[in-house]
N, CA, C and O atoms as a printed pandas DataFrame, in Angstrom:
     atom_number atom_name residue_name chain_id  residue_number  x_coord  y_coord  z_coord
0              1         N          MET        A               1  -44.594  -27.230    8.205
1              2        CA          MET        A               1  -45.542  -27.551    7.190
2              3         C          MET        A               1  -45.445  -29.039    6.588
3              4         O          MET        A               1  -44.435  -29.586    6.147
4              5         N          LEU        A               2  -46.539  -29.472    6.666
5              6        CA          LEU        A               2  -46.583  -30.783    6.100
6              7         C          LEU        A               2  -46.227  -30.677    4.492
7              8         O          LEU        A               2  -46.328  -29.550    4.009
8              9         N          GLU        A               3  -45.862  -31.641    3.713
9             10        CA          GLU        A               3  -45.260  -31.877    2.318
10            11         C          GLU        A               3  -46.677  -31.555    1.661
11            12         O          GLU        A               3  -46.609  -30.622    0.862
12            13         N          ASN        A               4  -47.789  -32.044    1.794
13            14        CA          ASN        A               4  -48.900  -31.647    1.114
14            15         C          ASN        A               4  -49.658  -30.279    1.078
15            16         O          ASN        A               4  -50.392  -29.953    0.145
16            17         N          GLN        A               5  -49.465  -29.671    1.946
17            18        CA          GLN        A               5  -49.335  -28.280    2.290
18            19         C          GLN        A               5  -48.273  -27.166    1.767
19            20         O          GLN        A               5  -48.437  -25.953    1.636
20            21         N          VAL        A               6  -47.537  -27.687    1.602
21            22        CA          VAL        A               6  -46.229  -26.944    0.869
22            23         C          VAL        A               6  -46.824  -27.293   -0.808
23            24         O          VAL        A               6  -47.010  -26.472   -1.706
24            25         N          LEU        A               7  -46.988  -28.467   -0.836
25            26        CA          LEU        A               7  -47.352  -28.904   -2.181
26            27         C          LEU        A               7  -48.819  -27.755   -2.857
27            28         O          LEU        A               7  -48.684  -27.197   -3.946
28            29         N          GLU        A               8  -49.889  -27.606   -2.154
29            30        CA          GLU        A               8  -50.695  -26.978   -2.415
30            31         C          GLU        A               8  -50.209  -25.448   -2.410
31            32         O          GLU        A               8  -50.366  -24.891   -3.497
32            33         N          ARG        A               9  -49.707  -24.751   -1.500
33            34        CA          ARG        A               9  -49.072  -23.665   -1.466
34            35         C          ARG        A               9  -48.846  -23.294   -3.115
35            36         O          ARG        A               9  -49.420  -22.486   -3.846
36            37         N          CYS        A              10  -47.407  -24.554   -3.430
37            38        CA          CYS        A              10  -46.863  -24.164   -5.071
38            39         C          CYS        A              10  -48.177  -24.038   -5.916
39            40         O          CYS        A              10  -48.480  -23.088   -6.638
40            41         N          LYS        A              11  -48.964  -25.281   -5.666
41            42        CA          LYS        A              11  -49.980  -24.800   -6.647
42            43         C          LYS        A              11  -50.769  -24.013   -6.902
43            44         O          LYS        A              11  -51.356  -23.995   -7.984
44            45         N          GLN        A              12  -51.018  -22.951   -5.706
45            46        CA          GLN        A              12  -51.466  -21.820   -5.696
46            47         C          GLN        A              12  -50.881  -20.703   -6.397
47            48         O          GLN        A              12  -51.539  -19.839   -6.975
48            49         N          GLY        A              13  -49.173  -20.765   -6.303
49            50        CA          GLY        A              13  -48.460  -19.835   -7.153
50            51         C          GLY        A              13  -48.608  -19.822   -8.515
51            52         O          GLY        A              13  -48.706  -18.857   -9.273
52            53         N          ILE        A              14  -48.613  -21.178   -8.781
53            54        CA          ILE        A              14  -48.651  -21.241  -10.334
54            55         C          ILE        A              14  -50.154  -20.842  -11.199
55            56         O          ILE        A              14  -50.322  -20.437  -12.349
56            57         N          ALA        A              15  -50.918  -21.086  -10.331
57            58        CA          ALA        A              15  -52.238  -20.656  -10.376
58            59         C          ALA        A              15  -52.675  -18.906  -10.894
59            60         O          ALA        A              15  -53.284  -18.300  -11.775
60            61         N          LEU        A              16  -51.971  -18.705   -9.798
61            62        CA          LEU        A              16  -51.665  -17.060   -9.472
62            63         C          LEU        A              16  -50.993  -16.546  -10.834
63            64         O          LEU        A              16  -51.591  -15.809  -11.617
64            65         N          TRP        A              17  -49.755  -16.987  -11.024
65            66        CA          TRP        A              17  -49.083  -16.451  -12.254
66            67         C          TRP        A              17  -49.850  -16.669  -13.737
67            68         O          TRP        A              17  -49.852  -15.929  -14.720
68            69         N          GLN        A              18  -50.483  -17.940  -13.522
69            70        CA          GLN        A              18  -51.266  -18.294  -14.947
70            71         C          GLN        A              18  -52.309  -17.222  -15.110
71            72         O          GLN        A              18  -52.330  -16.561  -16.149
72            73         N          LYS        A              19  -53.307  -16.980  -13.999
73            74        CA          LYS        A              19  -54.425  -16.518  -14.224
74            75         C          LYS        A              19  -53.903  -14.594  -14.367
75            76         O          LYS        A              19  -54.554  -13.778  -15.019
76            77         N          ALA        A              20  -52.962  -14.354  -13.792
77            78        CA          ALA        A              20  -51.980  -12.734  -14.122
78            79         C          ALA        A              20  -51.712  -12.787  -15.749
79            80         O          ALA        A              20  -51.796  -11.794  -16.472
80            81         N          PHE        A              21  -51.434  -13.880  -16.123
81            82        CA          PHE        A              21  -50.431  -13.756  -17.361
82            83         C          PHE        A              21  -52.094  -13.650  -18.276
83            84         O          PHE        A              21  -52.404  -12.715  -19.014
84            85         N          ASN        A              22  -52.976  -14.876  -17.966
85            86        CA          ASN        A              22  -54.265  -14.704  -18.732
86            87         C          ASN        A              22  -54.766  -13.127  -18.785
87            88         O          ASN        A              22  -55.435  -12.786  -19.761
88            89         N          LYS        A              23  -54.529  -12.387  -18.000
89            90        CA          LYS        A              23  -55.345  -11.369  -17.883
90            91         C          LYS        A              23  -54.474  -10.146  -18.426
91            92         O          LYS        A              23  -54.780   -8.966  -18.600
92            93         N          GLN        A              24  -53.418  -10.763  -18.609
93            94        CA          GLN        A              24  -52.415   -9.702  -19.603
94            95         C          GLN        A              24  -51.673   -8.423  -18.427
95            96         O          GLN        A              24  -51.406   -7.246  -18.669
96            97         N          ASP        A              25  -51.476   -9.299  -16.984
97            98        CA          ASP        A              25  -50.896   -8.754  -16.251
98            99         C          ASP        A              25  -49.645   -8.907  -15.458
99           100         O          ASP        A              25  -49.410   -9.507  -14.409
100          101         N          ALA        A              26  -48.791   -8.077  -16.390
101          102        CA          ALA        A              26  -47.370   -8.433  -15.787
102          103         C          ALA        A              26  -46.864   -7.964  -14.620
103          104         O          ALA        A              26  -45.846   -8.315  -14.023
104          105         N          VAL        A              27  -47.616   -7.192  -14.368
105          106        CA          VAL        A              27  -47.295   -6.964  -12.492
106          107         C          VAL        A              27  -47.554   -8.209  -11.797
107          108         O          VAL        A              27  -46.653   -8.657  -11.087
108          109         N          GLY        A              28  -48.817   -8.928  -11.911
109          110        CA          GLY        A              28  -49.099   -9.787  -10.997
110          111         C          GLY        A              28  -48.212  -11.010  -11.718
111          112         O          GLY        A              28  -47.605  -11.679  -10.881
112          113         N          CYS        A              29  -48.049  -11.360  -12.861
113          114        CA          CYS        A              29  -47.186  -12.292  -12.866
114          115         C          CYS        A              29  -45.685  -12.193  -12.151
115          116         O          CYS        A              29  -45.205  -13.143  -11.533
116          117         N          ALA        A              30  -45.040  -10.977  -12.311
117          118        CA          ALA        A              30  -43.919  -10.445  -11.543
118          119         C          ALA        A              30  -44.026  -10.880   -9.958
119          120         O          ALA        A              30  -43.120  -11.348   -9.269
120          121         N          ALA        A              31  -45.063  -10.665   -9.664
121          122        CA          ALA        A              31  -45.640  -10.916   -8.380
122          123         C          ALA        A              31  -45.283  -12.103   -7.488
123          124         O          ALA        A              31  -45.181  -12.282   -6.274
124          125         N          GLN        A              32  -45.122  -12.905   -8.689
125          126        CA          GLN        A              32  -44.955  -14.201   -8.069
126          127         C          GLN        A              32  -43.362  -14.930   -8.240
127          128         O          GLN        A              32  -43.292  -16.152   -8.373
128          129         N          TYR        A              33  -42.400  -14.278   -8.227
129          130        CA          TYR        A              33  -41.030  -14.083   -8.280
130          131         C          TYR        A              33  -40.680  -13.540   -6.785
131          132         O          TYR        A              33  -41.302  -12.678   -6.164
132          133         N          THR        A              34  -39.790  -14.097   -6.461
133          134        CA          THR        A              34  -38.946  -13.636   -5.345
134          135         C          THR        A              34  -37.970  -12.358   -6.102
135          136         O          THR        A              34  -37.482  -12.464   -7.227
136          137         N          GLN        A              35  -37.838  -11.256   -5.276
137          138        CA          GLN        A              35  -37.292  -10.184   -5.737
138          139         C          GLN        A              35  -35.816  -10.717   -5.924
139          140         O          GLN        A              35  -35.323  -10.015   -6.807
140          141         N          ASP        A              36  -35.015  -11.522   -5.546
141          142        CA          ASP        A              36  -33.714  -11.790   -6.239
142          143         C          ASP        A              36  -33.932  -13.116   -7.316
143          144         O          ASP        A              36  -32.909  -13.771   -7.514
144          145         N          CYS        A              37  -34.944  -13.480   -7.892
145          146        CA          CYS        A              37  -35.416  -15.050   -8.700
146          147         C          CYS        A              37  -34.418  -14.555   -9.943
147          148         O          CYS        A              37  -34.266  -13.390  -10.309
148          149         N          GLU        A              38  -33.748  -15.799  -10.522
149          150        CA          GLU        A              38  -33.256  -15.368  -11.640
150          151         C          GLU        A              38  -34.273  -16.408  -12.632
151          152         O          GLU        A              38  -34.821  -17.359  -12.074
152          153         N          MET        A              39  -34.417  -16.252  -13.621
153          154        CA          MET        A              39  -35.329  -16.269  -14.650
154          155         C          MET        A              39  -34.267  -17.012  -16.177
155          156         O          MET        A              39  -33.783  -16.218  -16.985
156          157         N          ILE        A              40  -34.152  -17.835  -16.269
157          158        CA          ILE        A              40  -33.906  -18.498  -18.017
158          159         C          ILE        A              40  -34.974  -18.317  -18.838
159          160         O          ILE        A              40  -36.068  -18.646  -18.379
160          161         N          ALA        A              41  -34.924  -17.854  -19.990
161          162        CA          ALA        A              41  -36.046  -17.927  -20.626
162          163         C          ALA        A              41  -35.229  -18.049  -22.267
163          164         O          ALA        A              41  -34.618  -17.230  -22.953
164          165         N          ARG        A              42  -35.502  -19.151  -22.402
165          166        CA          ARG        A              42  -35.036  -19.646  -23.586
166          167         C          ARG        A              42  -35.413  -19.510  -24.767
167          168         O          ARG        A              42  -36.250  -20.359  -25.071
168          169         N          PRO        A              43  -35.034  -18.469  -25.956
169          170        CA          PRO        A              43  -33.704  -18.616  -26.224
170          171         C          PRO        A              43  -33.290  -16.831  -26.239
171          172         O          PRO        A              43  -32.465  -16.234  -26.930
172          173         N          PHE        A              44  -34.107  -16.394  -25.327
173          174        CA          PHE        A              44  -34.038  -14.729  -24.960
174          175         C          PHE        A              44  -32.989  -14.473  -24.214
175          176         O          PHE        A              44  -32.315  -13.491  -24.524
176          177         N          GLY        A              45  -32.612  -15.245  -23.110
177          178        CA          GLY        A              45  -31.759  -15.146  -22.154
178          179         C          GLY        A              45  -31.880  -15.018  -20.725
179          180         O          GLY        A              45  -33.038  -15.100  -20.316
180          181         N          VAL        A              46  -30.948  -14.831  -19.827
181          182        CA          VAL        A              46  -31.313  -14.703  -18.525
182          183         C          VAL        A              46  -31.666  -13.160  -17.951
183          184         O          VAL        A              46  -31.227  -12.061  -18.290
184          185         N          PHE        A              47  -32.617  -13.544  -16.968
185          186        CA          PHE        A              47  -33.034  -12.250  -16.408
186          187         C          PHE        A              47  -33.327  -12.233  -14.765
187          188         O          PHE        A              47  -34.262  -12.839  -14.241
188          189         N          LYS        A              48  -32.529  -11.572  -14.189
189          190        CA          LYS        A              48  -32.339  -11.634  -12.812
190          191         C          LYS        A              48  -32.607  -10.443  -11.841
191          192         O          LYS        A              48  -31.881   -9.450  -11.798
192          193         N          GLY        A              49  -33.602  -10.610  -11.141
193          194        CA          GLY        A              49  -34.400   -9.787  -10.514
194          195         C          GLY        A              49  -35.918   -9.493  -10.967
195          196         O          GLY        A              49  -36.257   -9.570  -12.148
196          197         N          LYS        A              50  -36.915   -9.105   -9.793
197          198        CA          LYS        A              50  -38.138   -8.868  -10.253
198          199         C          LYS        A              50  -38.265   -7.549  -11.172
199          200         O          LYS        A              50  -39.355   -7.351  -11.708
200          201         N          GLU        A              51  -37.323   -6.731  -11.362
201          202        CA          GLU        A              51  -37.661   -5.595  -12.032
202          203         C          GLU        A              51  -37.144   -6.222  -13.634
203          204         O          GLU        A              51  -37.867   -5.742  -14.507
204          205         N          ALA        A              52  -36.275   -6.991  -14.091
205          206        CA          ALA        A              52  -35.948   -7.216  -15.154
206          207         C          ALA        A              52  -37.318   -8.414  -15.431
207          208         O          ALA        A              52  -37.933   -8.463  -16.496
208          209         N          ILE        A              53  -37.523   -9.055  -14.579
209          210        CA          ILE        A              53  -38.516  -10.308  -15.039
210          211         C          ILE        A              53  -39.762   -9.833  -15.339
211          212         O          ILE        A              53  -40.474  -10.242  -16.255
212          213         N          LEU        A              54  -40.008   -8.998  -14.588
213          214        CA          LEU        A              54  -41.287   -7.697  -14.692
214          215         C          LEU        A              54  -41.337   -7.487  -16.159
215          216         O          LEU        A              54  -42.321   -7.773  -16.841
216          217         N          ALA        A              55  -39.768   -6.757  -16.815
217          218        CA          ALA        A              55  -40.130   -6.036  -18.199
218          219         C          ALA        A              55  -40.191   -6.869  -18.971
219          220         O          ALA        A              55  -40.914   -6.662  -19.946
220          221         N          PHE        A              56  -39.402   -8.269  -18.859
221          222        CA          PHE        A              56  -39.854   -9.549  -19.531
222          223         C          PHE        A              56  -41.355   -9.765  -19.959
223          224         O          PHE        A              56  -41.779   -9.539  -21.092
224          225         N          TRP        A              57  -41.959  -10.142  -19.103
225          226        CA          TRP        A              57  -43.116  -10.345  -19.117
226          227         C          TRP        A              57  -44.275   -9.020  -19.757
227          228         O          TRP        A              57  -45.388   -9.133  -20.270
228          229         N          GLN        A              58  -43.655   -8.119  -19.533
229          230        CA          GLN        A              58  -44.661   -6.898  -20.224
230          231         C          GLN        A              58  -44.158   -6.719  -21.561
231          232         O          GLN        A              58  -44.577   -5.713  -22.135
232          233         N          ASP        A              59  -43.294   -7.515  -22.241
233          234        CA          ASP        A              59  -42.981   -7.381  -23.435
234          235         C          ASP        A              59  -43.494   -8.453  -24.375
235          236         O          ASP        A              59  -43.724   -8.313  -25.576
236          237         N          ILE        A              60  -43.654   -9.681  -23.550
237          238        CA          ILE        A              60  -44.124  -10.570  -24.091
238          239         C          ILE        A              60  -45.797  -10.583  -23.938
239          240         O          ILE        A              60  -46.495  -11.146  -24.781
240          241         N          ILE        A              61  -46.150  -10.154  -23.206
241          242        CA          ILE        A              61  -47.587   -9.587  -23.352
242          243         C          ILE        A              61  -48.072   -8.154  -24.456
243          244         O          ILE        A              61  -49.032   -8.037  -25.217
244          245         N          ASP        A              62  -47.078   -7.329  -24.163
245          246        CA          ASP        A              62  -47.236   -6.477  -25.499
246          247         C          ASP        A              62  -47.235   -6.830  -26.888
247          248         O          ASP        A              62  -47.828   -6.279  -27.815
248          249         N          LYS        A              63  -46.128   -8.301  -26.897
249          250        CA          LYS        A              63  -46.405   -8.418  -28.474
250          251         C          LYS        A              63  -47.847   -9.571  -28.794
251          252         O          LYS        A              63  -48.259  -10.131  -29.810
252          253         N          GLY        A              64  -48.239   -9.547  -27.525
253          254        CA          GLY        A              64  -49.672  -10.426  -28.167
254          255         C          GLY        A              64  -49.778  -11.980  -27.425
255          256         O          GLY        A              64  -50.780  -12.695  -27.419
256          257         N          PHE        A              65  -48.640  -12.239  -26.893
257          258        CA          PHE        A              65  -48.944  -13.602  -26.371
258          259         C          PHE        A              65  -49.751  -13.768  -25.192
259          260         O          PHE        A              65  -49.529  -12.966  -24.285
260          261         N          LYS        A              66  -50.862  -14.856  -24.964
261          262        CA          LYS        A              66  -51.541  -14.678  -24.036
262          263         C          LYS        A              66  -52.142  -16.129  -23.996
263          264         O          LYS        A              66  -51.587  -16.990  -24.678
264          265         N          ASN        A              67  -53.368  -16.492  -23.155
265          266        CA          ASN        A              67  -53.980  -17.941  -23.090
266          267         C          ASN        A              67  -52.789  -19.013  -22.510
267          268         O          ASN        A              67  -52.621  -19.999  -23.228
268          269         N          VAL        A              68  -52.152  -18.945  -21.588
269          270        CA          VAL        A              68  -51.113  -20.186  -21.319
270          271         C          VAL        A              68  -51.795  -21.116  -20.875
271          272         O          VAL        A              68  -52.728  -20.686  -20.196
272          273         N          GLU        A              69  -51.735  -22.847  -20.990
273          274        CA          GLU        A              69  -51.971  -23.693  -20.787
274          275         C          GLU        A              69  -51.103  -24.386  -20.258
275          276         O          GLU        A              69  -50.063  -24.210  -20.894
276          277         N          TYR        A              70  -50.898  -25.326  -19.153
277          278        CA          TYR        A              70  -49.915  -26.481  -18.646
278          279         C          TYR        A              70  -50.282  -27.846  -19.091
279          280         O          TYR        A              70  -51.371  -28.297  -18.734
280          281         N          SER        A              71  -49.682  -28.380  -19.652
281          282        CA          SER        A              71  -49.769  -29.791  -19.682
282          283         C          SER        A              71  -48.722  -30.926  -19.373
283          284         O          SER        A              71  -47.564  -30.523  -19.491
284          285         N          ASP        A              72  -48.859  -32.393  -18.965
285          286        CA          ASP        A              72  -47.750  -32.875  -18.684
286          287         C          ASP        A              72  -47.418  -32.642  -17.346
287          288         O          ASP        A              72  -46.459  -33.350  -17.038
288          289         N          VAL        A              73  -47.891  -31.800  -16.234
289          290        CA          VAL        A              73  -47.110  -31.087  -15.198
290          291         C          VAL        A              73  -46.824  -32.296  -13.835
291          292         O          VAL        A              73  -47.654  -32.935  -13.190
292          293         N          GLU        A              74  -45.527  -32.278  -13.754
293          294        CA          GLU        A              74  -44.922  -32.968  -12.620
294          295         C          GLU        A              74  -44.702  -31.997  -11.700
295          296         O          GLU        A              74  -44.404  -30.842  -12.002
296          297         N          TRP        A              75  -44.911  -32.647   -9.922
297          298        CA          TRP        A              75  -44.319  -31.732   -9.190
298          299         C          TRP        A              75  -43.549  -32.339   -8.512
299          300         O          TRP        A              75  -44.136  -33.307   -8.028
300          301         N          GLN        A              76  -42.109  -32.271   -8.084
301          302        CA          GLN        A              76  -41.065  -33.514   -7.178
302          303         C          GLN        A              76  -40.869  -32.253   -6.187
303          304         O          GLN        A              76  -40.726  -31.124   -6.656
304          305         N          PRO        A              77  -40.869  -32.479   -4.888
305          306        CA          PRO        A              77  -40.639  -32.096   -3.554
306          307         C          PRO        A              77  -38.906  -31.658   -3.553
307          308         O          PRO        A              77  -37.982  -32.318   -4.026
308          309         N          CYS        A              78  -38.860  -30.643   -3.021
309          310        CA          CYS        A              78  -37.211  -30.078   -2.971
310          311         C          CYS        A              78  -37.152  -29.082   -1.619
311          312         O          CYS        A              78  -37.666  -27.990   -1.379
312          313         N          GLY        A              79  -36.322  -29.935   -0.888
313          314        CA          GLY        A              79  -36.179  -29.372    0.562
314          315         C          GLY        A              79  -37.773  -29.383    1.293
315          316         O          GLY        A              79  -38.760  -29.868    0.739
316          317         N          ASP        A              80  -37.773  -28.851    2.412
317          318        CA          ASP        A              80  -39.222  -29.280    3.322
318          319         C          ASP        A              80  -39.727  -27.876    2.757
319          320         O          ASP        A              80  -40.413  -27.350    3.633
320          321         N          ASP        A              81  -39.643  -27.077    1.624
321          322        CA          ASP        A              81  -40.533  -25.919    2.127
322          323         C          ASP        A              81  -40.715  -25.357    0.655
323          324         O          ASP        A              81  -41.143  -24.216    0.477
324          325         N          GLY        A              82  -40.264  -26.469   -0.734
325          326        CA          GLY        A              82  -40.594  -26.340   -1.823
326          327         C          GLY        A              82  -40.763  -27.133   -2.923
327          328         O          GLY        A              82  -40.590  -28.307   -2.595
328          329         N          PHE        A              83  -40.997  -27.027   -3.963
329          330        CA          PHE        A              83  -41.471  -28.020   -5.107
330          331         C          PHE        A              83  -40.706  -27.454   -6.122
331          332         O          PHE        A              83  -40.259  -26.307   -6.151
332          333         N          ILE        A              84  -40.542  -28.658   -7.262
333          334        CA          ILE        A              84  -40.036  -27.991   -8.677
334          335         C          ILE        A              84  -41.329  -28.701   -9.159
335          336         O          ILE        A              84  -41.929  -29.677   -8.708
336          337         N          LEU        A              85  -41.601  -27.757  -10.401
337          338        CA          LEU        A              85  -42.525  -28.097  -11.389
338          339         C          LEU        A              85  -41.900  -28.457  -12.782
339          340         O          LEU        A              85  -40.742  -28.044  -12.835
340          341         N          LYS        A              86  -42.230  -28.983  -13.722
341          342        CA          LYS        A              86  -41.654  -29.290  -14.885
342          343         C          LYS        A              86  -43.041  -29.838  -15.553
343          344         O          LYS        A              86  -43.752  -30.746  -15.122
344          345         N          SER        A              87  -43.254  -28.966  -16.836
345          346        CA          SER        A              87  -44.465  -29.200  -17.706
346          347         C          SER        A              87  -44.289  -29.374  -19.287
347          348         O          SER        A              87  -43.221  -29.952  -19.490
348          349         N          LYS        A              88  -44.742  -29.173  -20.094
349          350        CA          LYS        A              88  -45.327  -28.270  -21.179
350          351         C          LYS        A              88  -46.316  -27.741  -20.956
351          352         O          LYS        A              88  -47.255  -28.048  -20.222
352          353         N          TRP        A              89  -46.020  -26.345  -22.027
353          354        CA          TRP        A              89  -47.228  -25.351  -21.776
354          355         C          TRP        A              89  -47.222  -25.267  -23.451
355          356         O          TRP        A              89  -46.645  -26.010  -24.245
356          357         N          THR        A              90  -48.146  -23.993  -23.730
357          358        CA          THR        A              90  -49.036  -23.474  -24.783
358          359         C          THR        A              90  -49.686  -22.596  -24.616
359          360         O          THR        A              90  -50.445  -22.445  -23.658
360          361         N          MET        A              91  -49.449  -21.572  -25.853
361          362        CA          MET        A              91  -50.165  -20.020  -25.544
362          363         C          MET        A              91  -50.807  -19.706  -26.990
363          364         O          MET        A              91  -50.947  -20.598  -27.827
364          365         N          ASN        A              92  -51.046  -18.858  -27.134
365          366        CA          ASN        A              92  -51.793  -18.433  -28.479
366          367         C          ASN        A              92  -50.624  -18.465  -29.582
367          368         O          ASN        A              92  -50.970  -18.833  -30.705
368          369         N          LYS        A              93  -49.338  -18.134  -29.395
369          370        CA          LYS        A              93  -48.706  -17.775  -30.435
370          371         C          LYS        A              93  -47.039  -18.758  -30.154
371          372         O          LYS        A              93  -46.050  -18.760  -30.887
372          373         N          ALA        A              94  -47.197  -19.301  -29.194
373          374        CA          ALA        A              94  -45.992  -20.379  -28.964
374          375         C          ALA        A              94  -46.310  -21.581  -28.231
375          376         O          ALA        A              94  -47.482  -21.935  -28.105
376          377         N          PHE        A              95  -45.335  -22.241  -27.733
377          378        CA          PHE        A              95  -45.268  -23.294  -27.327
378          379         C          PHE        A              95  -43.623  -24.056  -27.047
379          380         O          PHE        A              95  -42.599  -24.048  -27.729
380          381         N          GLY        A              96  -43.922  -24.607  -25.875
381          382        CA          GLY        A              96  -42.645  -25.124  -25.084
382          383         C          GLY        A              96  -42.760  -25.878  -23.921
383          384         O          GLY        A              96  -43.735  -26.563  -23.611
384          385         N          VAL        A              97  -41.362  -25.678  -23.056
385          386        CA          VAL        A              97  -41.407  -26.814  -21.880
386          387         C          VAL        A              97  -40.992  -25.772  -20.693
387          388         O          VAL        A              97  -40.197  -24.879  -20.987
388          389         N          VAL        A              98  -41.396  -25.836  -19.636
389          390        CA          VAL        A              98  -40.758  -25.949  -18.166
390          391         C          VAL        A              98  -39.930  -26.873  -17.730
391          392         O          VAL        A              98  -40.227  -27.993  -17.315
392          393         N          HIS        A              99  -38.548  -26.239  -17.859
393          394        CA          HIS        A              99  -37.531  -26.959  -17.537
394          395         C          HIS        A              99  -37.461  -27.188  -15.973
395          396         O          HIS        A              99  -37.457  -28.299  -15.443
396          397         N          LYS        A             100  -37.421  -26.297  -15.487
397          398        CA          LYS        A             100  -37.694  -26.037  -13.753
398          399         C          LYS        A             100  -38.178  -24.889  -13.440
399          400         O          LYS        A             100  -37.789  -23.792  -13.842
400          401         N          GLU        A             101  -39.271  -25.187  -12.517
401          402        CA          GLU        A             101  -39.684  -23.933  -12.130
402          403         C          GLU        A             101  -39.550  -24.447  -10.181
403          404         O          GLU        A             101  -39.973  -25.459   -9.621
404          405         N          HIS        A             102  -38.761  -23.200   -9.598
405          406        CA          HIS        A             102  -38.436  -23.926   -8.564
406          407         C          HIS        A             102  -39.521  -22.941   -7.115
407          408         O          HIS        A             102  -39.128  -22.062   -6.348
408          409         N          TRP        A             103  -40.454  -23.368   -7.200
409          410        CA          TRP        A             103  -41.158  -23.051   -5.804
410          411         C          TRP        A             103  -41.020  -22.780   -4.711
411          412         O          TRP        A             103  -40.852  -23.943   -4.343
412          413         N          VAL        A             104  -40.911  -22.029   -3.508
413          414        CA          VAL        A             104  -40.703  -22.118   -2.289
414          415         C          VAL        A             104  -41.421  -21.183   -1.536
415          416         O          VAL        A             104  -41.396  -19.971   -1.747
416          417         N          VAL        A             105  -42.335  -21.987   -0.281
417          418        CA          VAL        A             105  -42.934  -21.188    0.779
418          419         C          VAL        A             105  -42.176  -20.279    1.285
419          420         O          VAL        A             105  -41.048  -20.507    1.720
420          421         N          GLN        A             106  -42.747  -19.134    1.271
421          422        CA          GLN        A             106  -41.987  -17.987    1.795
422          423         C          GLN        A             106  -42.810  -17.829    3.382
423          424         O          GLN        A             106  -43.844  -18.372    3.772
424          425         N          SER        A             107  -41.701  -16.669    4.217
425          426        CA          SER        A             107  -42.004  -16.841    5.515
426          427         C          SER        A             107  -43.498  -16.330    5.698
427          428         O          SER        A             107  -44.122  -16.800    6.649
428          429         N          ASP        A             108  -44.154  -15.366    4.829
429          430        CA          ASP        A             108  -45.495  -15.719    5.368
430          431         C          ASP        A             108  -46.445  -16.579    4.790
431          432         O          ASP        A             108  -47.584  -16.119    4.715
432          433         N          GLY        A             109  -46.260  -17.697    4.369
433          434        CA          GLY        A             109  -46.705  -18.734    3.884
434          435         C          GLY        A             109  -47.219  -19.083    2.588
435          436         O          GLY        A             109  -47.791  -20.125    2.264
436          437         N          VAL        A             110  -46.862  -17.788    1.687
437          438        CA          VAL        A             110  -46.798  -17.665    0.189
438          439         C          VAL        A             110  -45.952  -18.203   -0.995
439          440         O          VAL        A             110  -44.935  -17.632   -1.389
440          441         N          ALA        A             111  -46.218  -18.817   -1.283
441          442        CA          ALA        A             111  -44.978  -20.068   -2.624
442          443         C          ALA        A             111  -44.774  -18.989   -3.796
443          444         O          ALA        A             111  -45.622  -18.480   -4.528
444          445         N          LYS        A             112  -43.466  -18.810   -3.750
445          446        CA          LYS        A             112  -43.006  -17.708   -4.885
446          447         C          LYS        A             112  -41.738  -18.600   -5.693
447          448         O          LYS        A             112  -41.041  -19.507   -5.238
448          449         N          LEU        A             113  -41.732  -18.042   -6.907
449          450        CA          LEU        A             113  -40.650  -18.660   -7.797
450          451         C          LEU        A             113  -39.161  -17.915   -7.162
451          452         O          LEU        A             113  -39.019  -16.696   -7.062
452          453         N          VAL        A             114  -38.237  -18.826   -6.814
453          454        CA          VAL        A             114  -36.970  -18.756   -6.512
454          455         C          VAL        A             114  -35.940  -18.764   -7.869
455          456         O          VAL        A             114  -34.995  -17.977   -7.929
456          457         N          PHE        A             115  -36.222  -19.709   -8.911
457          458        CA          PHE        A             115  -35.792  -19.942  -10.046
458          459         C          PHE        A             115  -36.818  -20.395  -10.961
459          460         O          PHE        A             115  -37.753  -21.061  -10.516
460          461         N          ASP        A             116  -36.746  -20.106  -12.202
461          462        CA          ASP        A             116  -37.473  -20.253  -13.473
462          463         C          ASP        A             116  -36.825  -20.781  -14.781
463          464         O          ASP        A             116  -35.940  -20.016  -15.165
464          465         N          ASP        A             117  -36.954  -21.553  -15.348
465          466        CA          ASP        A             117  -36.298  -22.223  -16.671
466          467         C          ASP        A             117  -37.117  -22.652  -17.668
467          468         O          ASP        A             117  -37.492  -23.819  -17.784
468          469         N          PHE        A             118  -37.426  -21.707  -18.433
469          470        CA          PHE        A             118  -38.232  -22.682  -19.675
470          471         C          PHE        A             118  -37.848  -22.297  -20.874
471          472         O          PHE        A             118  -36.842  -21.612  -21.056
472          473         N          GLU        A             119  -38.686  -22.741  -21.879
473          474        CA          GLU        A             119  -37.646  -22.897  -23.096
474          475         C          GLU        A             119  -39.186  -22.766  -24.341
475          476         O          GLU        A             119  -40.079  -23.602  -24.475
476          477         N          ILE        A             120  -39.040  -21.542  -25.020
477          478        CA          ILE        A             120  -40.027  -21.948  -26.224
478          479         C          ILE        A             120  -39.471  -22.526  -27.460
479          480         O          ILE        A             120  -38.511  -21.985  -28.007
480          481         N          GLN        A             121  -39.955  -23.476  -27.881
481          482        CA          GLN        A             121  -39.129  -24.643  -28.705
482          483         C          GLN        A             121  -40.288  -24.163  -30.109
483          484         O          GLN        A             121  -39.848  -24.326  -31.247
484          485         N          GLY        A             122  -41.402  -23.718  -29.978
485          486        CA          GLY        A             122  -41.880  -23.035  -31.562
486          487         C          GLY        A             122  -42.922  -22.403  -31.602
487          488         O          GLY        A             122  -43.693  -22.563  -30.655
488          489         N          GLU        A             123  -43.231  -21.663  -32.474
489          490        CA          GLU        A             123  -44.967  -20.932  -33.136
490          491         C          GLU        A             123  -45.450  -21.585  -33.379
491          492         O          GLU        A             123  -45.152  -22.723  -33.741
492          493         N          ARG        A             124  -46.804  -20.860  -33.211
493          494        CA          ARG        A             124  -47.908  -21.636  -33.411
494          495         C          ARG        A             124  -48.864  -20.935  -34.309
495          496         O          ARG        A             124  -49.929  -21.471  -34.615
């Protein structure tokens, strides 16, 4: 797969995650992660596996967080099948940064998160 095709699949992945979050769909959010993904959600901790990640996003949604937007997005190639996303983000009740989202195109052609490291830096 060509690099621009890999990037497009990764961009589709983050768009699906953002759409799910903004629809308050934690299952849809978790669907964008691989089964054994590790997510570092600073300052909350480390969440390993899709079930733990689903529970985290459900809790955040249940607390009223929504309307995530990304800015200053940077994509960096990582291997032949993935990209690293770094960005700033804002929600209705918080803001922060994505330190590293590693998106990898899976065997079915769909990009999923294999690693996620983000930080909540403040409340709004």
